[in-house]
PDB file of C-alpha atoms in Angstrom:
ATOM      1  CA  ILE Z   2     102.728 102.839  98.926  1.00  0.00           C
ATOM      2  CA  ASP Z   3     101.028 106.228  99.159  1.00  0.00           C
ATOM      3  CA  TYR Z   4     101.161 107.932 102.549  1.00  0.00           C
ATOM      4  CA  GLY Z   5      98.878 110.723 101.363  1.00  0.00           C
ATOM      5  CA  TYR Z   6     101.603 113.368 101.794  1.00  0.00           C
ATOM      6  CA  ASP Z   7     104.646 114.533  99.852  1.00  0.00           C
ATOM      7  CA  VAL Z   8     107.769 112.634 100.858  1.00  0.00           C
ATOM      8  CA  GLN Z   9     111.255 114.143 100.940  1.00  0.00           C
ATOM      9  CA  PHE Z  10     114.646 112.520 101.469  1.00  0.00           C
ATOM     10  CA  THR Z  11     117.772 113.432 103.424  1.00  0.00           C
ATOM     11  CA  ASP Z  12     121.192 113.545 101.787  1.00  0.00           C
ATOM     12  CA  SER Z  13     122.638 111.221 104.409  1.00  0.00           C
ATOM     13  CA  ASP Z  14     123.640 107.564 104.178  1.00  0.00           C
ATOM     14  CA  PRO Z  15     121.290 105.914 104.774  1.00  0.00           C
ATOM     15  CA  SER Z  16     118.875 108.357 103.215  1.00  0.00           C
ATOM     16  CA  ILE Z  17     115.799 108.890 105.400  1.00  0.00           C
ATOM     17  CA  ALA Z  18     112.374 109.507 103.913  1.00  0.00           C
ATOM     18  CA  TYR Z  19     110.264 112.053 105.761  1.00  0.00           C
ATOM     19  CA  ILE Z  20     107.042 114.049 105.580  1.00  0.00           C
ATOM     20  CA  ASP Z  21     107.229 117.760 106.421  1.00  0.00           C
ATOM     21  CA  GLU Z  22     103.919 119.517 107.136  1.00  0.00           C
ATOM     22  CA  GLY Z  23     102.856 122.683 108.942  1.00  0.00           C
ATOM     23  CA  LYS Z  24     104.747 125.505 110.610  1.00  0.00           C
ATOM     24  CA  GLY Z  25     105.273 126.576 114.185  1.00  0.00           C
ATOM     25  CA  ASP Z  26     107.768 127.485 116.885  1.00  0.00           C
ATOM     26  CA  GLN Z  27     107.945 123.851 117.943  1.00  0.00           C
ATOM     27  CA  THR Z  28     108.620 120.811 115.771  1.00  0.00           C
ATOM     28  CA  LEU Z  29     106.906 117.500 116.430  1.00  0.00           C
ATOM     29  CA  LEU Z  30     109.072 114.596 115.275  1.00  0.00           C
ATOM     30  CA  LEU Z  31     106.851 111.525 114.790  1.00  0.00           C
ATOM     31  CA  VAL Z  32     108.567 108.135 114.755  1.00  0.00           C
ATOM     32  CA  HIS Z  33     106.758 104.869 113.994  1.00  0.00           C
ATOM     33  CA  GLY Z  34     107.050 101.502 115.688  1.00  0.00           C
ATOM     34  CA  LEU Z  35     108.134  98.008 114.695  1.00  0.00           C
ATOM     35  CA  ALA Z  36     107.084  96.828 111.221  1.00  0.00           C
ATOM     36  CA  SER Z  37     105.436 100.198 110.523  1.00  0.00           C
ATOM     37  CA  ASN Z  38     106.174 103.329 108.523  1.00  0.00           C
ATOM     38  CA  ALA Z  39     105.435 107.047 108.396  1.00  0.00           C
ATOM     39  CA  GLY Z  40     101.999 106.354 106.928  1.00  0.00           C
ATOM     40  CA  PHE Z  41     100.833 104.993 110.267  1.00  0.00           C
ATOM     41  CA  TRP Z  42     100.563 108.641 111.440  1.00  0.00           C
ATOM     42  CA  ARG Z  43      98.154 109.620 108.640  1.00  0.00           C
ATOM     43  CA  TYR Z  44      95.259 110.258 111.059  1.00  0.00           C
ATOM     44  CA  ASN Z  45      97.312 112.663 113.172  1.00  0.00           C
ATOM     45  CA  ILE Z  46      99.315 114.841 110.803  1.00  0.00           C
ATOM     46  CA  ASP Z  47      96.567 117.250 109.687  1.00  0.00           C
ATOM     47  CA  GLN Z  48      95.442 118.249 113.167  1.00  0.00           C
ATOM     48  CA  LEU Z  49      98.887 118.391 114.742  1.00  0.00           C
ATOM     49  CA  SER Z  50     100.304 120.456 111.857  1.00  0.00           C
ATOM     50  CA  GLN Z  51      97.751 123.228 112.313  1.00  0.00           C
ATOM     51  CA  ASP Z  52      99.901 124.858 114.993  1.00  0.00           C
ATOM     52  CA  TYR Z  53     103.174 122.959 114.786  1.00  0.00           C
ATOM     53  CA  ARG Z  54     105.724 121.875 112.239  1.00  0.00           C
ATOM     54  CA  VAL Z  55     105.366 118.102 111.943  1.00  0.00           C
ATOM     55  CA  ILE Z  56     108.177 115.877 110.661  1.00  0.00           C
ATOM     56  CA  VAL Z  57     107.248 112.216 110.189  1.00  0.00           C
ATOM     57  CA  VAL Z  58     110.081 109.800 109.437  1.00  0.00           C
ATOM     58  CA  ASP Z  59     110.612 106.364 107.992  1.00  0.00           C
ATOM     59  CA  LEU Z  60     113.376 104.812 110.063  1.00  0.00           C
ATOM     60  CA  PRO Z  61     116.156 103.252 107.948  1.00  0.00           C
ATOM     61  CA  GLY Z  62     115.066  99.831 106.744  1.00  0.00           C
ATOM     62  CA  TYR Z  63     111.394 100.792 106.785  1.00  0.00           C
ATOM     63  CA  GLY Z  64     109.002 102.414 104.328  1.00  0.00           C
ATOM     64  CA  LYS Z  65     110.693 104.554 101.718  1.00  0.00           C
ATOM     65  CA  SER Z  66     114.007 105.020 103.567  1.00  0.00           C
ATOM     66  CA  ASP Z  67     117.210 103.275 102.480  1.00  0.00           C
ATOM     67  CA  LYS Z  68     117.548  99.598 103.252  1.00  0.00           C
ATOM     68  CA  GLY Z  69     120.700  97.525 103.402  1.00  0.00           C
ATOM     69  CA  ASP Z  70     123.373  96.101 105.645  1.00  0.00           C
ATOM     70  CA  TYR Z  71     123.010  98.701 108.390  1.00  0.00           C
ATOM     71  CA  PRO Z  72     123.414  98.048 112.144  1.00  0.00           C
ATOM     72  CA  TYR Z  73     119.705  98.388 112.888  1.00  0.00           C
ATOM     73  CA  GLY Z  74     119.204  99.014 116.580  1.00  0.00           C
ATOM     74  CA  MET Z  75     118.104 101.504 119.215  1.00  0.00           C
ATOM     75  CA  ASN Z  76     121.435 103.342 119.397  1.00  0.00           C
ATOM     76  CA  PHE Z  77     121.749 103.338 115.606  1.00  0.00           C
ATOM     77  CA  TYR Z  78     118.259 104.770 115.158  1.00  0.00           C
ATOM     78  CA  ALA Z  79     118.810 107.361 117.890  1.00  0.00           C
ATOM     79  CA  LYS Z  80     121.962 108.598 116.151  1.00  0.00           C
ATOM     80  CA  GLU Z  81     120.137 108.706 112.796  1.00  0.00           C
ATOM     81  CA  ILE Z  82     117.465 110.909 114.399  1.00  0.00           C
ATOM     82  CA  VAL Z  83     120.155 113.217 115.759  1.00  0.00           C
ATOM     83  CA  ASP Z  84     121.670 113.505 112.271  1.00  0.00           C
ATOM     84  CA  LEU Z  85     118.220 114.196 110.786  1.00  0.00           C
ATOM     85  CA  ILE Z  86     117.601 116.979 113.314  1.00  0.00           C
ATOM     86  CA  ASP Z  87     120.982 118.461 112.441  1.00  0.00           C
ATOM     87  CA  GLU Z  88     120.532 118.206 108.657  1.00  0.00           C
ATOM     88  CA  LEU Z  89     117.083 119.833 108.778  1.00  0.00           C
ATOM     89  CA  SER Z  90     118.228 122.408 111.375  1.00  0.00           C
ATOM     90  CA  LEU Z  91     115.260 121.568 113.583  1.00  0.00           C
ATOM     91  CA  GLU Z  92     114.779 123.510 116.821  1.00  0.00           C
ATOM     92  CA  ASN Z  93     112.489 123.123 119.840  1.00  0.00           C
ATOM     93  CA  VAL Z  94     111.931 119.463 119.001  1.00  0.00           C
ATOM     94  CA  VAL Z  95     109.288 117.352 120.714  1.00  0.00           C
ATOM     95  CA  TYR Z  96     109.880 113.665 120.013  1.00  0.00           C
ATOM     96  CA  VAL Z  97     106.720 111.554 119.610  1.00  0.00           C
ATOM     97  CA  GLY Z  98     107.487 107.839 119.359  1.00  0.00           C
ATOM     98  CA  HIS Z  99     105.116 104.877 119.073  1.00  0.00           C
ATOM     99  CA  SER Z 100     105.997 101.419 120.436  1.00  0.00           C
ATOM    100  CA  MET Z 101     109.561 100.661 119.258  1.00  0.00           C
ATOM    101  CA  GLY Z 102     109.788 104.323 118.293  1.00  0.00           C
ATOM    102  CA  GLY Z 103     109.208 105.038 121.971  1.00  0.00           C
ATOM    103  CA  GLN Z 104     112.215 102.938 122.965  1.00  0.00           C
ATOM    104  CA  VAL Z 105     114.249 104.745 120.305  1.00  0.00           C
ATOM    105  CA  GLY Z 106     113.075 108.003 121.892  1.00  0.00           C
ATOM    106  CA  ILE Z 107     114.105 106.890 125.377  1.00  0.00           C
ATOM    107  CA  THR Z 108     117.521 105.912 123.996  1.00  0.00           C
ATOM    108  CA  LEU Z 109     117.768 109.274 122.243  1.00  0.00           C
ATOM    109  CA  ALA Z 110     116.880 111.180 125.419  1.00  0.00           C
ATOM    110  CA  LEU Z 111     119.429 109.194 127.455  1.00  0.00           C
ATOM    111  CA  ASN Z 112     122.277 109.505 124.943  1.00  0.00           C
ATOM    112  CA  TYR Z 113     121.587 113.011 123.613  1.00  0.00           C
ATOM    113  CA  PRO Z 114     119.558 114.848 126.295  1.00  0.00           C
ATOM    114  CA  ASP Z 115     120.138 118.289 124.771  1.00  0.00           C
ATOM    115  CA  VAL Z 116     118.779 117.449 121.311  1.00  0.00           C
ATOM    116  CA  ILE Z 117     115.055 117.301 122.192  1.00  0.00           C
ATOM    117  CA  ASP Z 118     112.960 119.395 124.575  1.00  0.00           C
ATOM    118  CA  GLN Z 119     110.225 116.924 125.377  1.00  0.00           C
ATOM    119  CA  LEU Z 120     109.391 113.240 125.026  1.00  0.00           C
ATOM    120  CA  ILE Z 121     105.927 111.881 124.194  1.00  0.00           C
ATOM    121  CA  LEU Z 122     105.812 108.087 124.349  1.00  0.00           C
ATOM    122  CA  ALA Z 123     102.832 106.383 122.700  1.00  0.00           C
ATOM    123  CA  ALA Z 124     102.360 102.805 123.957  1.00  0.00           C
ATOM    124  CA  PRO Z 125     106.148 102.669 124.267  1.00  0.00           C
ATOM    125  CA  ALA Z 126     108.385  99.651 124.270  1.00  0.00           C
ATOM    126  CA  GLY Z 127     111.381  99.967 126.554  1.00  0.00           C
ATOM    127  CA  ILE Z 128     109.483 100.119 129.851  1.00  0.00           C
ATOM    128  CA  GLU Z 129     108.477  96.467 130.093  1.00  0.00           C
ATOM    129  CA  LYS Z 130     111.455  94.462 131.317  1.00  0.00           C
ATOM    130  CA  PHE Z 131     112.624  91.079 129.996  1.00  0.00           C
ATOM    131  CA  ASP Z 132     115.338  88.895 131.461  1.00  0.00           C
ATOM    132  CA  ARG Z 133     117.852  87.191 129.172  1.00  0.00           C
ATOM    133  CA  GLY Z 134     115.923  83.936 128.819  1.00  0.00           C
ATOM    134  CA  GLU Z 135     112.683  85.751 128.060  1.00  0.00           C
ATOM    135  CA  GLY Z 136     114.440  87.893 125.497  1.00  0.00           C
ATOM    136  CA  GLU Z 137     115.859  84.872 123.723  1.00  0.00           C
ATOM    137  CA  TRP Z 138     112.423  83.219 123.658  1.00  0.00           C
ATOM    138  CA  LEU Z 139     110.881  86.377 122.239  1.00  0.00           C
ATOM    139  CA  SER Z 140     113.482  86.782 119.504  1.00  0.00           C
ATOM    140  CA  ASN Z 141     113.140  83.099 118.546  1.00  0.00           C
ATOM    141  CA  ALA Z 142     109.347  83.186 118.478  1.00  0.00           C
ATOM    142  CA  LEU Z 143     109.360  85.291 115.296  1.00  0.00           C
ATOM    143  CA  THR Z 144     111.316  84.282 112.207  1.00  0.00           C
ATOM    144  CA  MET Z 145     112.123  85.839 108.854  1.00  0.00           C
ATOM    145  CA  GLU Z 146     110.451  82.974 107.008  1.00  0.00           C
ATOM    146  CA  GLY Z 147     107.291  83.340 109.070  1.00  0.00           C
ATOM    147  CA  THR Z 148     107.153  87.048 108.227  1.00  0.00           C
ATOM    148  CA  VAL Z 149     107.882  86.573 104.532  1.00  0.00           C
ATOM    149  CA  LYS Z 150     105.408  83.721 104.009  1.00  0.00           C
ATOM    150  CA  ALA Z 151     102.512  85.091 106.085  1.00  0.00           C
ATOM    151  CA  THR Z 152      99.208  84.764 104.217  1.00  0.00           C
ATOM    152  CA  GLU Z 153      96.676  87.569 103.977  1.00  0.00           C
ATOM    153  CA  PRO Z 154      94.485  86.108 106.780  1.00  0.00           C
ATOM    154  CA  GLN Z 155      97.580  85.711 108.961  1.00  0.00           C
ATOM    155  CA  VAL Z 156      98.638  89.295 108.275  1.00  0.00           C
ATOM    156  CA  ARG Z 157      95.161  90.545 109.174  1.00  0.00           C
ATOM    157  CA  ALA Z 158      95.055  88.445 112.337  1.00  0.00           C
ATOM    158  CA  ASN Z 159      98.493  89.706 113.421  1.00  0.00           C
ATOM    159  CA  LEU Z 160      97.538  93.315 112.806  1.00  0.00           C
ATOM    160  CA  SER Z 161      94.188  93.005 114.558  1.00  0.00           C
ATOM    161  CA  ILE Z 162      95.963  92.162 117.835  1.00  0.00           C
ATOM    162  CA  ASN Z 163      97.133  95.780 117.833  1.00  0.00           C
ATOM    163  CA  PHE Z 164      93.560  97.031 118.179  1.00  0.00           C
ATOM    164  CA  TYR Z 165      90.844  96.957 120.803  1.00  0.00           C
ATOM    165  CA  ARG Z 166      88.344  96.394 118.025  1.00  0.00           C
ATOM    166  CA  TRP Z 167      89.464  95.779 114.423  1.00  0.00           C
ATOM    167  CA  SER Z 168      87.739  97.782 111.683  1.00  0.00           C
ATOM    168  CA  SER Z 169      87.688  97.379 107.924  1.00  0.00           C
ATOM    169  CA  ASP Z 170      88.806 101.046 107.815  1.00  0.00           C
ATOM    170  CA  TRP Z 171      92.304  99.763 108.460  1.00  0.00           C
ATOM    171  CA  GLU Z 172      92.467  97.251 105.619  1.00  0.00           C
ATOM    172  CA  TRP Z 173      95.065  99.527 103.987  1.00  0.00           C
ATOM    173  CA  MET Z 174      97.604  98.038 106.417  1.00  0.00           C
ATOM    174  CA  VAL Z 175      96.823  94.538 105.166  1.00  0.00           C
ATOM    175  CA  GLU Z 176      96.969  95.706 101.544  1.00  0.00           C
ATOM    176  CA  GLU Z 177     100.372  97.320 102.098  1.00  0.00           C
ATOM    177  CA  ARG Z 178     101.838  94.137 103.538  1.00  0.00           C
ATOM    178  CA  VAL Z 179     100.302  91.877 100.879  1.00  0.00           C
ATOM    179  CA  ARG Z 180     101.531  94.174  98.109  1.00  0.00           C
ATOM    180  CA  MET Z 181     105.008  94.205  99.639  1.00  0.00           C
ATOM    181  CA  ALA Z 182     105.048  90.396  99.732  1.00  0.00           C
ATOM    182  CA  LYS Z 183     104.772  90.325  95.938  1.00  0.00           C
ATOM    183  CA  ASP Z 184     108.206  91.957  95.739  1.00  0.00           C
ATOM    184  CA  LYS Z 185     110.232  89.157  97.320  1.00  0.00           C
ATOM    185  CA  PRO Z 186     113.569  91.035  97.682  1.00  0.00           C
ATOM    186  CA  GLU Z 187     111.823  93.981  99.323  1.00  0.00           C
ATOM    187  CA  MET Z 188     109.849  91.667 101.607  1.00  0.00           C
ATOM    188  CA  ARG Z 189     113.003  89.904 102.728  1.00  0.00           C
ATOM    189  CA  GLU Z 190     114.624  93.283 103.440  1.00  0.00           C
ATOM    190  CA  PHE Z 191     111.571  94.221 105.517  1.00  0.00           C
ATOM    191  CA  ALA Z 192     111.621  90.906 107.406  1.00  0.00           C
ATOM    192  CA  TYR Z 193     115.358  91.246 108.068  1.00  0.00           C
ATOM    193  CA  THR Z 194     114.868  94.761 109.457  1.00  0.00           C
ATOM    194  CA  VAL Z 195     112.043  93.586 111.721  1.00  0.00           C
ATOM    195  CA  MET Z 196     114.102  90.679 113.089  1.00  0.00           C
ATOM    196  CA  GLN Z 197     117.118  92.921 113.713  1.00  0.00           C
ATOM    197  CA  SER Z 198     114.898  95.495 115.402  1.00  0.00           C
ATOM    198  CA  ILE Z 199     113.375  92.904 117.749  1.00  0.00           C
ATOM    199  CA  GLU Z 200     116.808  91.632 118.769  1.00  0.00           C
ATOM    200  CA  ALA Z 201     117.988  95.201 119.332  1.00  0.00           C
ATOM    201  CA  MET Z 202     114.998  96.051 121.536  1.00  0.00           C
ATOM    202  CA  ILE Z 203     116.085  93.155 123.780  1.00  0.00           C
ATOM    203  CA  ASP Z 204     119.859  93.637 123.519  1.00  0.00           C
ATOM    204  CA  GLU Z 205     119.701  97.417 124.079  1.00  0.00           C
ATOM    205  CA  PRO Z 206     117.205  97.666 126.971  1.00  0.00           C
ATOM    206  CA  THR Z 207     116.121 100.947 128.509  1.00  0.00           C
ATOM    207  CA  ALA Z 208     113.919  99.751 131.397  1.00  0.00           C
ATOM    208  CA  ASP Z 209     116.752 100.037 133.947  1.00  0.00           C
ATOM    209  CA  PHE Z 210     117.602 103.605 132.958  1.00  0.00           C
ATOM    210  CA  LEU Z 211     114.224 105.361 133.142  1.00  0.00           C
ATOM    211  CA  THR Z 212     115.228 107.198 136.323  1.00  0.00           C
ATOM    212  CA  ASP Z 213     118.052 108.840 134.335  1.00  0.00           C
ATOM    213  CA  LEU Z 214     115.684 110.653 131.958  1.00  0.00           C
ATOM    214  CA  THR Z 215     116.022 114.404 132.456  1.00  0.00           C
ATOM    215  CA  ILE Z 216     113.451 115.873 130.066  1.00  0.00           C
ATOM    216  CA  PRO Z 217     109.667 116.217 130.539  1.00  0.00           C
ATOM    217  CA  THR Z 218     107.991 112.983 129.426  1.00  0.00           C
ATOM    218  CA  THR Z 219     104.400 112.031 128.695  1.00  0.00           C
ATOM    219  CA  ILE Z 220     103.243 108.421 128.358  1.00  0.00           C
ATOM    220  CA  ILE Z 221     100.020 107.859 126.386  1.00  0.00           C
ATOM    221  CA  TYR Z 222      98.625 104.334 126.209  1.00  0.00           C
ATOM    222  CA  GLY Z 223      95.505 102.382 125.307  1.00  0.00           C
ATOM    223  CA  LYS Z 224      93.665 100.796 128.234  1.00  0.00           C
ATOM    224  CA  TYR Z 225      93.355  97.508 126.326  1.00  0.00           C
ATOM    225  CA  ASP Z 226      96.810  97.291 124.760  1.00  0.00           C
ATOM    226  CA  GLY Z 227      97.150  93.694 123.553  1.00  0.00           C
ATOM    227  CA  LEU Z 228     100.924  93.761 123.020  1.00  0.00           C
ATOM    228  CA  ILE Z 229     102.214  95.415 126.197  1.00  0.00           C
ATOM    229  CA  PRO Z 230     102.733  93.613 128.473  1.00  0.00           C
ATOM    230  CA  ASN Z 231     103.648  90.461 126.547  1.00  0.00           C
ATOM    231  CA  ARG Z 232     100.740  88.089 127.113  1.00  0.00           C
ATOM    232  CA  TYR Z 233     102.995  85.021 127.373  1.00  0.00           C
ATOM    233  CA  LEU Z 234     105.966  86.303 129.334  1.00  0.00           C
ATOM    234  CA  ASN Z 235     104.443  89.024 131.521  1.00  0.00           C
ATOM    235  CA  PRO Z 236     100.673  88.495 131.651  1.00  0.00           C
ATOM    236  CA  GLY Z 237      98.866  91.379 133.279  1.00  0.00           C
ATOM    237  CA  PHE Z 238      97.357  94.782 132.595  1.00  0.00           C
ATOM    238  CA  PRO Z 239      98.893  97.496 130.407  1.00  0.00           C
ATOM    239  CA  SER Z 240      98.315  99.988 133.207  1.00  0.00           C
ATOM    240  CA  SER Z 241     100.767  98.133 135.470  1.00  0.00           C
ATOM    241  CA  VAL Z 242     103.590  98.583 132.939  1.00  0.00           C
ATOM    242  CA  PHE Z 243     102.941 102.204 132.099  1.00  0.00           C
ATOM    243  CA  GLU Z 244     102.203 103.258 135.674  1.00  0.00           C
ATOM    244  CA  LYS Z 245     105.577 101.797 136.627  1.00  0.00           C
ATOM    245  CA  GLY Z 246     107.216 103.846 133.876  1.00  0.00           C
ATOM    246  CA  ASP Z 247     105.407 106.942 135.097  1.00  0.00           C
ATOM    247  CA  ARG Z 248     106.718 106.357 138.645  1.00  0.00           C
ATOM    248  CA  LEU Z 249     110.304 105.776 137.523  1.00  0.00           C
ATOM    249  CA  ILE Z 250     110.633 108.690 135.085  1.00  0.00           C
ATOM    250  CA  PRO Z 251     111.308 111.807 137.206  1.00  0.00           C
ATOM    251  CA  ASN Z 252     109.200 114.359 135.294  1.00  0.00           C
ATOM    252  CA  SER Z 253     106.422 112.229 133.814  1.00  0.00           C
ATOM    253  CA  THR Z 254     102.722 112.519 133.015  1.00  0.00           C
ATOM    254  CA  LEU Z 255     100.503 109.499 132.296  1.00  0.00           C
ATOM    255  CA  ILE Z 256      97.440 109.531 130.017  1.00  0.00           C
ATOM    256  CA  GLU Z 257      95.195 106.510 129.439  1.00  0.00           C
ATOM    257  CA  ILE Z 258      92.845 106.278 126.440  1.00  0.00           C
ATOM    258  CA  ASP Z 259      89.812 104.033 126.899  1.00  0.00           C
ATOM    259  CA  GLU Z 260      88.595 101.499 124.325  1.00  0.00           C
ATOM    260  CA  ALA Z 261      91.956 101.540 122.579  1.00  0.00           C
ATOM    261  CA  GLY Z 262      94.659  98.977 121.967  1.00  0.00           C
ATOM    262  CA  HIS Z 263      98.305  99.296 120.975  1.00  0.00           C
ATOM    263  CA  MET Z 264      97.714 101.396 117.834  1.00  0.00           C
ATOM    264  CA  ILE Z 265      96.192 104.274 119.795  1.00  0.00           C
ATOM    265  CA  MET Z 266      97.034 106.987 117.251  1.00  0.00           C
ATOM    266  CA  ILE Z 267      95.110 105.047 114.579  1.00  0.00           C
ATOM    267  CA  GLU Z 268      92.270 103.597 116.638  1.00  0.00           C
ATOM    268  CA  LYS Z 269      91.528 106.762 118.639  1.00  0.00           C
ATOM    269  CA  PRO Z 270      93.143 109.586 116.641  1.00  0.00           C
ATOM    270  CA  GLU Z 271      91.031 112.421 118.052  1.00  0.00           C
ATOM    271  CA  GLU Z 272      91.712 111.387 121.647  1.00  0.00           C
ATOM    272  CA  PHE Z 273      95.385 110.814 120.897  1.00  0.00           C
ATOM    273  CA  ASN Z 274      95.780 114.170 119.151  1.00  0.00           C
ATOM    274  CA  ARG Z 275      93.992 115.862 122.047  1.00  0.00           C
ATOM    275  CA  ALA Z 276      96.369 114.240 124.515  1.00  0.00           C
ATOM    276  CA  VAL Z 277      99.413 115.391 122.529  1.00  0.00           C
ATOM    277  CA  LEU Z 278      98.090 118.953 122.190  1.00  0.00           C
ATOM    278  CA  GLN Z 279      97.161 119.016 125.873  1.00  0.00           C
ATOM    279  CA  THR Z 280     100.746 118.039 126.707  1.00  0.00           C
ATOM    280  CA  LEU Z 281     102.205 120.731 124.470  1.00  0.00           C
ATOM    281  CA  ARG Z 282      99.951 123.500 125.734  1.00  0.00           C
TER     282      ARG Z 282
END
């Protein structure tokens, strides 16, 4: 899978694949969401790296990073990000996390508040709250076999839910998944990582700790997000979830992008980039 940028690797275990573009006094650390990879930021890297150093990571278990019997979870990923920052000697770090990457970022900011200067949450998980029964239903609704055996039309249909309006410009996401399915061991590794990540998002919640965040935070979301809130468990409007997060987080700014779904940085890259740059400036 070609992300369109040179990929480097850390010396750690697990080894983390990352893209390193641009220079600047601040470093933007871009972290993808569930079932994604660093390539999902391809429409943002060029513009953001004009004035900033941009590091885009594949979380362990995803993309080109190491896969294996690791304790995939929010705390695990947060610690891996801390180790990455240390290994690359990054300073003045602004964490930009999408969806699950947002919940990882919240966990990071709670556990290691001195490591990053600012938090930018793009359609973040971790604000919507699930009780135990809802969490069990959610984790049981998706299975490894269902992920592994998904047909091309099913993959396309699942991906299209992430968008306000699906476009053939994003067929590369379908092609990636279909190509991965041809390598059965790799596909099972991917499915395992996704299942573990979903369970961890439920078992390591952050919704009750938003008031403890101490760093400046910006929430950017699509007005027509089709994934948050969960349409079955918490039917309602995305604005209700993210406005609640904005109220609970002490030093927070909220930005809504119109005609956009969950994948805001892909569907509305110019507006998303503008919102990030506006926050930084």
